[in-house]
Tab-separated table of C-alpha atoms (C1' of nucleotides) in Angstrom:
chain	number	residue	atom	x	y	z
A	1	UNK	CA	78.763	102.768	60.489
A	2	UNK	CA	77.289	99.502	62.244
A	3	UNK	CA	78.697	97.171	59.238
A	4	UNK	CA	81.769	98.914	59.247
A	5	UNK	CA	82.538	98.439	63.079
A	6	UNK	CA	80.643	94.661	62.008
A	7	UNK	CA	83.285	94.353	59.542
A	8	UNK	CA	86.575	95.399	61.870
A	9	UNK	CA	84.819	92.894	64.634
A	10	UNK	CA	84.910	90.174	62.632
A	11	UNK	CA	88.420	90.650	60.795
A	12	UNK	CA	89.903	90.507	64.301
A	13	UNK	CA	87.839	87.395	65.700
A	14	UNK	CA	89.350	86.104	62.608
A	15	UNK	CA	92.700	85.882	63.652
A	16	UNK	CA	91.611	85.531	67.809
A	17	UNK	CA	91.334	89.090	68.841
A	18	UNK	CA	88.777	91.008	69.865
A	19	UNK	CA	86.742	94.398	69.360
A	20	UNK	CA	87.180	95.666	73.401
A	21	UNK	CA	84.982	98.154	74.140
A	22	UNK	CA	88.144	100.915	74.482
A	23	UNK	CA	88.902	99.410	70.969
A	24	UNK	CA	85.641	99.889	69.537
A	25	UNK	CA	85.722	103.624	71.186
A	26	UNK	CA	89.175	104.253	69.328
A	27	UNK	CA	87.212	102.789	66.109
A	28	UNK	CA	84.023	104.910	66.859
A	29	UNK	CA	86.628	108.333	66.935
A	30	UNK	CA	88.526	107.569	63.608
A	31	UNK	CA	85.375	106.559	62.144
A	32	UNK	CA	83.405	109.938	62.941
A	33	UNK	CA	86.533	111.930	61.718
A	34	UNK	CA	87.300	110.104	58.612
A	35	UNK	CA	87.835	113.240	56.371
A	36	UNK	CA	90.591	114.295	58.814
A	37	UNK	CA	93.963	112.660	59.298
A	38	UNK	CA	94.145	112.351	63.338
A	39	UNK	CA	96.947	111.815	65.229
A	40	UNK	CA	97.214	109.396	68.498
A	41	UNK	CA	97.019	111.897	71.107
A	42	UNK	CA	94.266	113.530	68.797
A	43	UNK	CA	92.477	110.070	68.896
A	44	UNK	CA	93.651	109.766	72.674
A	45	UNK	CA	91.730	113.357	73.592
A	46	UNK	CA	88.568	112.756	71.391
A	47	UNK	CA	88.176	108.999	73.044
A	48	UNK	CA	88.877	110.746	76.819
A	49	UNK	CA	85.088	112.626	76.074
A	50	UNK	CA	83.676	109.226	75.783
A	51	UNK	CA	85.431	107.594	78.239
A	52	UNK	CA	88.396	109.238	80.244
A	53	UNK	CA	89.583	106.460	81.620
A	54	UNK	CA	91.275	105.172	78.956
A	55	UNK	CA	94.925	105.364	78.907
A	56	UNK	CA	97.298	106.367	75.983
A	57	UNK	CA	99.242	103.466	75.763
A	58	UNK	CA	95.861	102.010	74.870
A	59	UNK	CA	95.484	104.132	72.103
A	60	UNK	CA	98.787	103.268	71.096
A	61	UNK	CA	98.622	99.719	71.123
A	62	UNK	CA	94.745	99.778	69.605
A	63	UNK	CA	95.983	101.952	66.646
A	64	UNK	CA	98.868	99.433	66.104
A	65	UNK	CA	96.638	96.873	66.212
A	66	UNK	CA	94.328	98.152	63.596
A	67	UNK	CA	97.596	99.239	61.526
A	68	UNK	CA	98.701	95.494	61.503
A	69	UNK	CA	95.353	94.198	60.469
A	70	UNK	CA	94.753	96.665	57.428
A	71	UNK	CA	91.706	98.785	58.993
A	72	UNK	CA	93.840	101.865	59.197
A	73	UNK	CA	97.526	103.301	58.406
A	74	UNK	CA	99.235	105.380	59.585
A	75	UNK	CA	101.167	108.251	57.289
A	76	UNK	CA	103.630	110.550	57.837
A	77	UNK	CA	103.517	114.109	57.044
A	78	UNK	CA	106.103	115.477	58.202
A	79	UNK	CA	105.083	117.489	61.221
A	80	UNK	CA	106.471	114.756	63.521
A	81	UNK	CA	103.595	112.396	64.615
A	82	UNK	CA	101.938	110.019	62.905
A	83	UNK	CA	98.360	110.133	61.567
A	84	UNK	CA	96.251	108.062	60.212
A	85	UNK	CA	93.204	107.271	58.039
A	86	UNK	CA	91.413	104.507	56.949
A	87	UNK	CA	93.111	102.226	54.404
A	88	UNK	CA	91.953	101.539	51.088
A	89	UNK	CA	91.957	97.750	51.980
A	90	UNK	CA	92.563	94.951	50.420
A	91	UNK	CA	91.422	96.826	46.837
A	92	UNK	CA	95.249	97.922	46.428
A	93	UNK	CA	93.431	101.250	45.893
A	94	UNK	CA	96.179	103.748	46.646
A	95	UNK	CA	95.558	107.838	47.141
A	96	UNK	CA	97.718	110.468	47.782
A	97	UNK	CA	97.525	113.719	49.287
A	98	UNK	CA	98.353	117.297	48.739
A	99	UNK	CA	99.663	119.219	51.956
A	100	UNK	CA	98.980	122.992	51.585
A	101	UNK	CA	101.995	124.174	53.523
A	102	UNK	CA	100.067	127.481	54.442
A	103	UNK	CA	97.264	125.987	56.013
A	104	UNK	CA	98.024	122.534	56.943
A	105	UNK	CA	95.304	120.966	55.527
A	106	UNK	CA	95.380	117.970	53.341
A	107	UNK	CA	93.726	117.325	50.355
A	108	UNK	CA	93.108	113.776	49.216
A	109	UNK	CA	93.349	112.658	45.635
A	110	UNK	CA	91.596	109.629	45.046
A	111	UNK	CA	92.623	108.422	41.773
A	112	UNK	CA	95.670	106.574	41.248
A	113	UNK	CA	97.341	108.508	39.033
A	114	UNK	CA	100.854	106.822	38.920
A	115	UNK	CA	100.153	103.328	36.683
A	116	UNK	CA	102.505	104.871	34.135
A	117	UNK	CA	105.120	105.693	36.315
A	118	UNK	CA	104.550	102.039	37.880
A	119	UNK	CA	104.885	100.399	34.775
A	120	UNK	CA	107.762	102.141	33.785
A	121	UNK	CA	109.786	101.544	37.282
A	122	UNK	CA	108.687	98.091	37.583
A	123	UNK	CA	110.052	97.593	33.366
A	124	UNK	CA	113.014	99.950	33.630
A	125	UNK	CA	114.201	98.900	37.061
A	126	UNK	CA	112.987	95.183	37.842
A	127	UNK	CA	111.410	96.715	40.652
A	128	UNK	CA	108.291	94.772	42.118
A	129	UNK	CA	106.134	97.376	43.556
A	130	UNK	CA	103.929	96.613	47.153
A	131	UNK	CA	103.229	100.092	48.083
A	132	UNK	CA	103.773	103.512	46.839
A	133	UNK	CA	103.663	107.435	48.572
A	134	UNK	CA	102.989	110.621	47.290
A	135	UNK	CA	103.082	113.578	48.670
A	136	UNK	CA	102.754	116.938	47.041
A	137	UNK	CA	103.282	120.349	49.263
A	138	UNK	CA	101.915	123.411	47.633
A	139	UNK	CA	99.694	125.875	48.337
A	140	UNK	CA	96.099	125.420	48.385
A	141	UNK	CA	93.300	127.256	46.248
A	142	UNK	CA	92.639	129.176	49.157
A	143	UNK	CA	96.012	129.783	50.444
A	144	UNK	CA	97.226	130.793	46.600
A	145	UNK	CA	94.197	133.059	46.263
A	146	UNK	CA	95.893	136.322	47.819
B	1	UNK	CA	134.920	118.212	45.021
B	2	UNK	CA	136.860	121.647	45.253
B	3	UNK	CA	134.234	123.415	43.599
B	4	UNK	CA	131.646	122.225	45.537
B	5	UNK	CA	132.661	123.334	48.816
B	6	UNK	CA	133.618	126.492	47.603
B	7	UNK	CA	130.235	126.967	46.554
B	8	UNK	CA	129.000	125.813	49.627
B	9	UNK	CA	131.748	128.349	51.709
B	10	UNK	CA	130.087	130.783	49.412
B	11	UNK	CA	126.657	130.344	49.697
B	12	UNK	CA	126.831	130.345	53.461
B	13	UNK	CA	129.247	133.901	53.631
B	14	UNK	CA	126.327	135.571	51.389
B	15	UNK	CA	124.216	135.147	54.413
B	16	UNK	CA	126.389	136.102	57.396
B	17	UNK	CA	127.594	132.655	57.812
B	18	UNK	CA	130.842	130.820	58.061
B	19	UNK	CA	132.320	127.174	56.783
B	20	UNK	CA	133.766	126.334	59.796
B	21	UNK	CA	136.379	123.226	59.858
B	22	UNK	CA	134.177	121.189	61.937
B	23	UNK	CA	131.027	122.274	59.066
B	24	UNK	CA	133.565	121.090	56.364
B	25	UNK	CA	134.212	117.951	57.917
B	26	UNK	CA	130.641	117.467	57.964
B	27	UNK	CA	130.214	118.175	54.385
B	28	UNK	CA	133.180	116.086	52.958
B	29	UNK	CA	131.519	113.154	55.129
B	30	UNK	CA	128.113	113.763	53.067
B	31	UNK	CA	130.696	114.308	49.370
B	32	UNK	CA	131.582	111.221	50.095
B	33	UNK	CA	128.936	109.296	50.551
B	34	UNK	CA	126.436	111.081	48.128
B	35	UNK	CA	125.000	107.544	47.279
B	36	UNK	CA	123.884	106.988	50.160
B	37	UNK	CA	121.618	108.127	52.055
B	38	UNK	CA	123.120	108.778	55.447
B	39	UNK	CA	121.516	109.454	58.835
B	40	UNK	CA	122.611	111.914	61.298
B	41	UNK	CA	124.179	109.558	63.632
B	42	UNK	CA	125.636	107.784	60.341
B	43	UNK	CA	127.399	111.379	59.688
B	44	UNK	CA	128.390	111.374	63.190
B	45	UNK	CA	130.380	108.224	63.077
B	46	UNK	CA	132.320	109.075	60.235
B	47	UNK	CA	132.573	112.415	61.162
B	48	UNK	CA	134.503	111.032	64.014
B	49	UNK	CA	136.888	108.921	62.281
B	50	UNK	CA	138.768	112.043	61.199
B	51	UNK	CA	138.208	114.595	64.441
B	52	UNK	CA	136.876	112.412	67.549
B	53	UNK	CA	136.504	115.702	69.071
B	54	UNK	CA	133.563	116.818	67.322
B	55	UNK	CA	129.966	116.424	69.111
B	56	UNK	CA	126.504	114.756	67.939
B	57	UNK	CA	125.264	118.391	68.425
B	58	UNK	CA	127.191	119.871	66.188
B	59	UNK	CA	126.588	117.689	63.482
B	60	UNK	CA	122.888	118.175	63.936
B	61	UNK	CA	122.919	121.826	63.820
B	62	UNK	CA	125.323	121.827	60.804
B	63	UNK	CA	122.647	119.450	58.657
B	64	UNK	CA	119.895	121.700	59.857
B	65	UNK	CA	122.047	124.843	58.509
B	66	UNK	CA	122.998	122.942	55.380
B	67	UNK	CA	119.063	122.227	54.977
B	68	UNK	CA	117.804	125.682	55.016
B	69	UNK	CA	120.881	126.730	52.476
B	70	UNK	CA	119.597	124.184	50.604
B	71	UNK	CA	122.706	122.622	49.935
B	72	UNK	CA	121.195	119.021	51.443
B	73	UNK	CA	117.655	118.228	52.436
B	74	UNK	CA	116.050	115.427	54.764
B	75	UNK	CA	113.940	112.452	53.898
B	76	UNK	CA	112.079	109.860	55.776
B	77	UNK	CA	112.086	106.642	54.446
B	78	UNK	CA	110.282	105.635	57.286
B	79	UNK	CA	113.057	103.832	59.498
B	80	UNK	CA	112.545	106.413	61.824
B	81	UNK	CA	115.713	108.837	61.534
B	82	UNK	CA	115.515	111.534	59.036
B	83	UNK	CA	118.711	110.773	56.513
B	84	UNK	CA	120.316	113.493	54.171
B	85	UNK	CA	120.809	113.869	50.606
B	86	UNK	CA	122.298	115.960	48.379
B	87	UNK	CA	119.326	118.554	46.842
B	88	UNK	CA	118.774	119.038	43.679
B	89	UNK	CA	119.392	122.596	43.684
B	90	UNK	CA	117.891	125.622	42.216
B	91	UNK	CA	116.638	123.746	39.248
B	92	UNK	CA	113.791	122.153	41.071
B	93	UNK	CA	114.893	118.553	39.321
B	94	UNK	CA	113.377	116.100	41.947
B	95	UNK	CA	114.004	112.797	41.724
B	96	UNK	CA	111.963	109.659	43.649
B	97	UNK	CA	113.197	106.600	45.584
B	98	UNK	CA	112.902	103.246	44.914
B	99	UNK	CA	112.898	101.670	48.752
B	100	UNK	CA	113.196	97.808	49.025
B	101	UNK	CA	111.966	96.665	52.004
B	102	UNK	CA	113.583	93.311	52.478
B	103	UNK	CA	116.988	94.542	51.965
B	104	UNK	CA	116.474	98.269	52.681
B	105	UNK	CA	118.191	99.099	49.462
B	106	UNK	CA	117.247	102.909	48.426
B	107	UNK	CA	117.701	103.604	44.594
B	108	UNK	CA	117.047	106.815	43.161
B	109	UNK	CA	115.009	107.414	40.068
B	110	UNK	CA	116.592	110.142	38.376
B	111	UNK	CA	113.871	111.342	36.120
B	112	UNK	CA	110.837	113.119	37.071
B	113	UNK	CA	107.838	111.012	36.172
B	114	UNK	CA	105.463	113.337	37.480
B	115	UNK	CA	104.630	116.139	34.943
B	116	UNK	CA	101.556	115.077	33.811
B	117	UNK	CA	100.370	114.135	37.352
B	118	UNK	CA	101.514	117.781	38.760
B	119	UNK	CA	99.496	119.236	35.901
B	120	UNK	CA	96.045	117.205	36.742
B	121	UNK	CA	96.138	118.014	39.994
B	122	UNK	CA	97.171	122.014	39.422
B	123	UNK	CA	94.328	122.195	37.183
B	124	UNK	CA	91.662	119.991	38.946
B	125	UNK	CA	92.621	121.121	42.237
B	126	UNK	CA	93.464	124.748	41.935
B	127	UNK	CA	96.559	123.387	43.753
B	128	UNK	CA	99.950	125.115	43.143
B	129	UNK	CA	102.797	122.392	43.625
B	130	UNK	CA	105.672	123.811	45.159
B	131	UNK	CA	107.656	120.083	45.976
B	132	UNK	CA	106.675	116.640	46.112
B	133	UNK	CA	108.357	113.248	47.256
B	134	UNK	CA	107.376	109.991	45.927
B	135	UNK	CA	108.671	106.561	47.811
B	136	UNK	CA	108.003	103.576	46.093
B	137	UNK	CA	107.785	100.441	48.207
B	138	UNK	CA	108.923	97.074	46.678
B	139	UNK	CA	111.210	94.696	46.444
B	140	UNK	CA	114.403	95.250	44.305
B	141	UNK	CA	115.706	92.925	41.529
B	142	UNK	CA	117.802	91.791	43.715
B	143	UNK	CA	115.453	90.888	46.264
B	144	UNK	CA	112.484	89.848	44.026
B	145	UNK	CA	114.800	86.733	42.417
B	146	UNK	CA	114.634	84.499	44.933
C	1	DT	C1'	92.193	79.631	85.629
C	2	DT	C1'	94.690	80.793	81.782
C	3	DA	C1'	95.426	84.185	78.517
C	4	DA	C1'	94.488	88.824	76.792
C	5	DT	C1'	93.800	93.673	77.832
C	6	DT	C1'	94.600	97.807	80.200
C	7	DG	C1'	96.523	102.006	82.975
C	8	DC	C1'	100.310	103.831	84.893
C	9	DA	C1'	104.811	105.166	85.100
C	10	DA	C1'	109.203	104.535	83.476
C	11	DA	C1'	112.114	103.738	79.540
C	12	DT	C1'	113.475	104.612	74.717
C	13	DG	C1'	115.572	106.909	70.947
C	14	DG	C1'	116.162	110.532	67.709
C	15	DT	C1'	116.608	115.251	68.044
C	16	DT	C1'	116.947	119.884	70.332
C	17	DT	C1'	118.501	123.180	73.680
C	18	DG	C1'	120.805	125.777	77.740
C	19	DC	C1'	125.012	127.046	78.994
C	20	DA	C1'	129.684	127.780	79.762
C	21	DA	C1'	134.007	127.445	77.193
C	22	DT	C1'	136.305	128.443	72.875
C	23	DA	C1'	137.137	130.569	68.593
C	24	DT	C1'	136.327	134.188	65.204
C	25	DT	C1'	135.852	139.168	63.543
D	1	DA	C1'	135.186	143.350	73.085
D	2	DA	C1'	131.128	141.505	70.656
D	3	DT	C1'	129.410	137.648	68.181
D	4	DA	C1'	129.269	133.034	66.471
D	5	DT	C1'	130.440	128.231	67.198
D	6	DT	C1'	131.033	124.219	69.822
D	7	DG	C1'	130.791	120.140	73.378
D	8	DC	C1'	128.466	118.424	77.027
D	9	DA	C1'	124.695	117.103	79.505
D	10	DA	C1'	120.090	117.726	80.246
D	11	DA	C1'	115.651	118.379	78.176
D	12	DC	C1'	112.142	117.125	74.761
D	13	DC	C1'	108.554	114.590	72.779
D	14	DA	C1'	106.315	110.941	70.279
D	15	DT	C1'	106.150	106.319	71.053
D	16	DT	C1'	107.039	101.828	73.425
D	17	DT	C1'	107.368	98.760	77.236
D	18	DG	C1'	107.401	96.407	82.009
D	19	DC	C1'	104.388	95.280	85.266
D	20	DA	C1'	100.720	94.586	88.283
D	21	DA	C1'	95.735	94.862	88.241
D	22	DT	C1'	91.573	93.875	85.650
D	23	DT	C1'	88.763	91.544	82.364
D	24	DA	C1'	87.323	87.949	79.299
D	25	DA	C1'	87.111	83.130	77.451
DNA sequence: TTAATTGCAAATGGTTTGCAATATT
DNA sequence: AATATTGCAAACCATTTGCAATTAA
């Protein structure tokens, strides 16, 4: 917890910005709900409990901020808004999700299971890959259990 | 091209609904422009060229009818508009895009590159797939030679 | 004291909706 | 006549922005 807030502190003094306190609140929120996929005005109503002053724009501009400097992203799955979860950093560690489309909830895969397809686009099409997204809607083992 | 929207006049009638000149106008719009990947506004516009009397509304309720025939569906490439595409049909053939992001450049990857992913994740995950959508962010061979 | 940060309210921009007019069955 | 379709303008809603007040270097 400490490094990691440590960590973001010190990858924005690196480039002349700083950790705010409202920042660090918007930090301490995604942080203690890592295993979901919050929204801003989810992030904006969980950091009003700490601290209600804060304003959404705030949010807004903090989760931008954090966006731009590779802490978080933010994804879209198709409900509207976007979300966002911590990034995989500099590791080019990609991970995809599966969206039960019963439930709503969203299951992340952690391995990387598309080198071969990589390979193949980046031979086949003289495509240089950056980044890549995968999302796969189905129907969780709950939701496919009845 | 015939063919095509008589399938489409058909597909609608078996459900109580009508190809109306204004829908068709809409549709030859997306016929002829199936490679690319148009937006609703970009519809619109050309939409307009041959009836200036038809309005934005329109056009967005006929994409969202043609969407849940299944005759087009919507991506997000992330610019955000959602844009239109042709489905794949009944044969659940998906195919993937190729997005550059210098020149915006969207090429689709016809084949499905996916099967053995889909299976790992059905059987490690319990998780039945019902769709998926893989974007692949890069720069194309155009873009990368320079 | 100069620049960055913030809250508020207003603006933005793609999309949706209420409604009255028009067209279809 | 009863129902579906359409154009227009207004509403919506997530996000962004202008600005004046506050805070930090």
């Amino acid at each position: 917890m400490k490094e990691l807030i440590i960590g973001v502190e010190e990858k924005l003094r690196a480039k002349e910005h700083k950790l705010t306190p409202r920042r660090e609140l918007v930090l301490r929120v995604l942080m203690e709900n890592s295993d979901k996929h919050l929204s801003a005005e989810e992030v904006y109503n969980l950091v009003k409990v700490k601290e209600p002053e804060v304003g959404l724009a705030t949010v807004y501009r903090t989760l931008e901020l954090f966006v731009n400097f590779d802490i978080i992203n933010g994804i879209d799955f198709g409900d509207g808004r976007k979300r966002y979860e911590f990034g995989a950093g500099d590791d080019e560690h990609h991970h995809h999700h599966l969206i039960c489309i019963k439930c709503g909830d969203i299951i992340e895969v952690d391995e990387d299971l598309l080198d071969a397809l990589e390979e193949r686009v980046t031979r086949d099409y003289g495509f240089s890959i950056v980044d890549h997204e995968l999302k796969i809607f189905g129907h969780c083992k709950k939701c496919s259990g009845e």
